[in-house]
Tab-separated table of C-alpha atoms in Angstrom:
chain	number	residue	atom	x	y	z
Q	1	MET	CA	-133.825	5.463	74.976
Q	2	GLN	CA	-134.938	2.124	73.616
Q	3	THR	CA	-132.209	-0.369	72.938
Q	4	SER	CA	-132.067	-3.761	71.396
Q	5	GLY	CA	-131.203	-6.479	73.873
Q	6	ARG	CA	-127.689	-7.079	72.585
Q	7	HIS	CA	-126.609	-3.455	73.133
Q	8	GLU	CA	-128.055	-2.922	76.601
Q	9	ASP	CA	-124.982	-4.282	78.379
Q	10	GLU	CA	-122.663	-2.165	76.220
Q	11	ILE	CA	-124.394	1.098	77.105
Q	12	ALA	CA	-125.498	0.312	80.655
Q	13	GLY	CA	-122.273	1.678	82.147
Q	14	VAL	CA	-122.252	4.932	80.161
Q	15	ASP	CA	-122.819	8.084	82.219
Q	16	THR	CA	-125.168	10.382	80.313
Q	17	SER	CA	-125.912	12.764	83.174
Q	18	GLU	CA	-123.775	15.562	81.724
Q	19	GLY	CA	-125.236	15.376	78.218
Q	20	ARG	CA	-123.855	17.598	75.460
Q	21	HIS	CA	-122.905	21.093	76.576
Q	22	PRO	CA	-120.948	22.780	73.787
Q	23	GLN	CA	-120.649	26.015	75.740
Q	24	GLN	CA	-118.996	24.258	78.682
Q	25	GLN	CA	-115.253	25.068	79.022
Q	26	THR	CA	-113.012	22.175	79.965
Q	27	ASP	CA	-109.301	21.616	80.436
Q	28	ASP	CA	-109.735	17.874	79.892
Q	29	PRO	CA	-108.563	17.197	76.324
Q	30	VAL	CA	-110.704	14.081	75.948
Q	31	SER	CA	-113.868	15.930	76.991
Q	32	ALA	CA	-112.996	18.844	74.714
Q	33	ALA	CA	-112.319	16.500	71.784
Q	34	LEU	CA	-115.554	14.619	72.437
Q	35	THR	CA	-117.557	17.847	72.530
Q	36	ALA	CA	-115.902	19.022	69.305
Q	37	SER	CA	-116.554	15.634	67.701
Q	38	HIS	CA	-120.271	15.982	68.452
Q	39	ALA	CA	-120.323	19.371	66.737
Q	40	LEU	CA	-118.407	17.915	63.783
Q	41	ASP	CA	-120.802	14.940	63.654
Q	42	ASP	CA	-123.614	17.432	63.096
Q	43	VAL	CA	-121.683	19.188	60.298
Q	44	ILE	CA	-120.792	15.853	58.690
Q	45	SER	CA	-124.371	14.581	58.905
Q	46	ARG	CA	-125.695	17.673	57.169
Q	47	SER	CA	-122.989	17.518	54.485
Q	48	VAL	CA	-123.881	13.952	53.461
Q	49	ALA	CA	-127.648	14.211	53.932
Q	50	ASP	CA	-128.408	14.762	50.249
Q	51	ILE	CA	-126.281	11.846	49.000
Q	52	LEU	CA	-127.440	9.074	51.326
Q	53	ASP	CA	-130.261	8.195	48.955
Q	54	ILE	CA	-127.678	7.287	46.282
Q	55	VAL	CA	-124.803	5.821	48.338
Q	56	SER	CA	-124.708	4.358	51.824
Q	57	LEU	CA	-122.454	5.795	54.509
Q	58	PRO	CA	-120.047	2.804	54.299
Q	59	GLN	CA	-119.909	3.261	50.519
Q	60	TYR	CA	-119.183	6.966	50.925
Q	61	ARG	CA	-116.435	6.211	53.471
Q	62	ALA	CA	-114.847	3.907	50.894
Q	63	MET	CA	-115.013	6.673	48.297
Q	64	VAL	CA	-113.313	9.111	50.682
Q	65	ALA	CA	-110.581	6.556	51.368
Q	66	LEU	CA	-110.034	6.260	47.607
Q	67	ALA	CA	-110.077	10.019	46.954
Q	68	PRO	CA	-106.347	10.668	47.468
Q	69	GLN	CA	-105.257	7.709	45.334
Q	70	PRO	CA	-106.317	4.285	44.057
Q	71	LEU	CA	-105.835	1.463	46.544
Q	72	LEU	CA	-105.421	-2.262	46.473
Q	73	ARG	CA	-108.541	-4.064	47.674
Q	74	SER	CA	-106.616	-5.213	50.769
Q	75	GLU	CA	-105.518	-1.630	51.548
Q	76	LEU	CA	-109.081	-0.359	51.250
Q	77	GLY	CA	-110.320	-3.133	53.529
Q	78	ALA	CA	-107.683	-2.266	56.122
Q	79	ARG	CA	-108.546	1.451	56.019
Q	80	LEU	CA	-112.232	0.742	56.444
Q	81	GLY	CA	-111.786	-2.062	58.955
Q	82	SER	CA	-114.104	-4.180	56.815
Q	83	GLY	CA	-114.074	-7.913	56.448
Q	84	ASP	CA	-113.849	-9.518	53.019
Q	85	ALA	CA	-117.578	-10.109	52.534
Q	86	ARG	CA	-118.557	-6.597	53.630
Q	87	LEU	CA	-115.820	-5.013	51.518
Q	88	GLU	CA	-116.859	-7.060	48.491
Q	89	ALA	CA	-120.459	-5.856	48.851
Q	90	ILE	CA	-119.333	-2.215	49.126
Q	91	VAL	CA	-116.943	-2.396	46.168
Q	92	THR	CA	-119.411	-4.290	43.976
Q	93	ALA	CA	-122.182	-1.779	44.660
Q	94	LEU	CA	-119.866	1.174	43.963
Q	95	ALA	CA	-118.576	-0.398	40.739
Q	96	ASP	CA	-122.089	-1.298	39.563
Q	97	GLU	CA	-123.170	2.333	39.980
Q	98	GLY	CA	-120.055	3.732	38.313
Q	99	TRP	CA	-118.588	5.387	41.411
Q	100	VAL	CA	-115.365	3.356	41.246
Q	101	GLU	CA	-113.324	1.625	38.581
Q	102	LEU	CA	-111.878	-1.841	39.109
Q	103	ARG	CA	-108.407	-2.042	37.622
Q	104	GLU	CA	-105.960	-4.857	37.009
Q	105	GLY	CA	-104.154	-6.281	39.996
Q	106	GLY	CA	-106.997	-5.679	42.465
Q	107	ILE	CA	-106.663	-1.893	42.323
Q	108	ILE	CA	-109.769	0.189	42.998
Q	109	ALA	CA	-109.962	3.830	41.890
Q	110	LEU	CA	-112.602	6.520	42.098
Q	111	SER	CA	-114.232	7.230	38.755
Q	112	ALA	CA	-114.672	10.816	37.561
Q	113	HIS	CA	-118.272	10.485	38.779
Q	114	GLY	CA	-117.028	9.408	42.222
Q	115	VAL	CA	-114.549	12.284	42.385
Q	116	GLN	CA	-117.419	14.713	41.704
Q	117	LEU	CA	-119.541	13.254	44.504
Q	118	VAL	CA	-116.742	13.473	47.073
Q	119	ALA	CA	-115.979	17.045	45.921
Q	120	HIS	CA	-119.676	17.958	46.291
Q	121	VAL	CA	-119.763	16.760	49.899
Q	122	ASP	CA	-116.411	18.395	50.672
Q	123	ALA	CA	-117.689	21.713	49.286
Q	124	ARG	CA	-120.814	21.562	51.467
Q	125	ARG	CA	-118.742	20.651	54.500
Q	126	SER	CA	-116.172	23.380	53.800
Q	127	ALA	CA	-118.865	26.018	53.434
Q	128	GLU	CA	-120.446	25.102	56.758
Q	129	LEU	CA	-117.097	24.902	58.551
Q	130	SER	CA	-116.133	28.296	57.108
Q	131	GLY	CA	-119.321	29.803	58.480
Q	132	ILE	CA	-118.670	28.370	61.925
Q	133	LEU	CA	-115.029	29.450	61.988
Q	134	GLU	CA	-115.755	32.947	60.657
Q	135	ALA	CA	-117.760	33.578	63.831
Q	136	LEU	CA	-114.528	33.235	65.830
Q	137	PRO	CA	-111.918	35.955	66.290
Q	138	ARG	CA	-108.852	35.524	64.041
Q	139	ALA	CA	-106.607	34.372	66.909
Q	140	ASP	CA	-109.130	31.693	67.871
Q	141	ARG	CA	-109.378	30.516	64.239
Q	142	ARG	CA	-105.588	30.106	64.207
Q	143	ALA	CA	-105.764	28.184	67.495
Q	144	VAL	CA	-108.463	25.895	66.072
Q	145	ALA	CA	-106.373	25.305	62.931
Q	146	SER	CA	-103.339	24.468	65.041
Q	147	ALA	CA	-105.317	22.147	67.313
Q	148	PHE	CA	-106.931	20.308	64.390
Q	149	THR	CA	-103.547	19.926	62.681
Q	150	LEU	CA	-102.070	18.439	65.850
Q	151	PHE	CA	-105.069	16.162	66.272
Q	152	ALA	CA	-104.981	14.957	62.651
Q	153	THR	CA	-101.259	14.231	62.926
Q	154	ALA	CA	-101.757	12.265	66.144
Q	155	ALA	CA	-104.672	10.335	64.627
Q	156	ALA	CA	-102.629	9.467	61.528
Q	157	THR	CA	-99.786	8.256	63.728
Q	158	GLN	CA	-102.251	6.149	65.726
Q	159	ASP	CA	-103.690	4.681	62.509
Q	160	GLU	CA	-100.216	3.749	61.270
Q	161	ALA	CA	-99.443	2.017	64.575
Q	162	SER	CA	-102.634	-0.081	64.378
């Protein structure tokens, strides 16, 4: 793998000897979560592939953060972990293209157009996840649902603590 000079030190200590082995069973929850995250990365990448020529990935992440409800600019920045300049560029680009609406008091909301785009990606992602999960026996699907619910709850708790 070629790396730029500034990242060589960051990745030099990473052990890549095991690679990605989705069929490998593990009792280590971190390894299992990492393996699952790689599979989900593939699903996510495919689900956004057809929109990345109209919005960037950071712009799409902002739209997803706004999907449940409008947010103050500061709240959106905190959710994205973006600095002021980066957030301003994202919000300006989204507003210029009609994906978000800028409201009084620094509130940012998805436009109807933005809601449709997020729904389009969610539908693609849901269809692919359904296909993957349908290949599992019913009991395993329930176990996956339970595990993902636990994981999402733990991640939300972690986010709130940050």
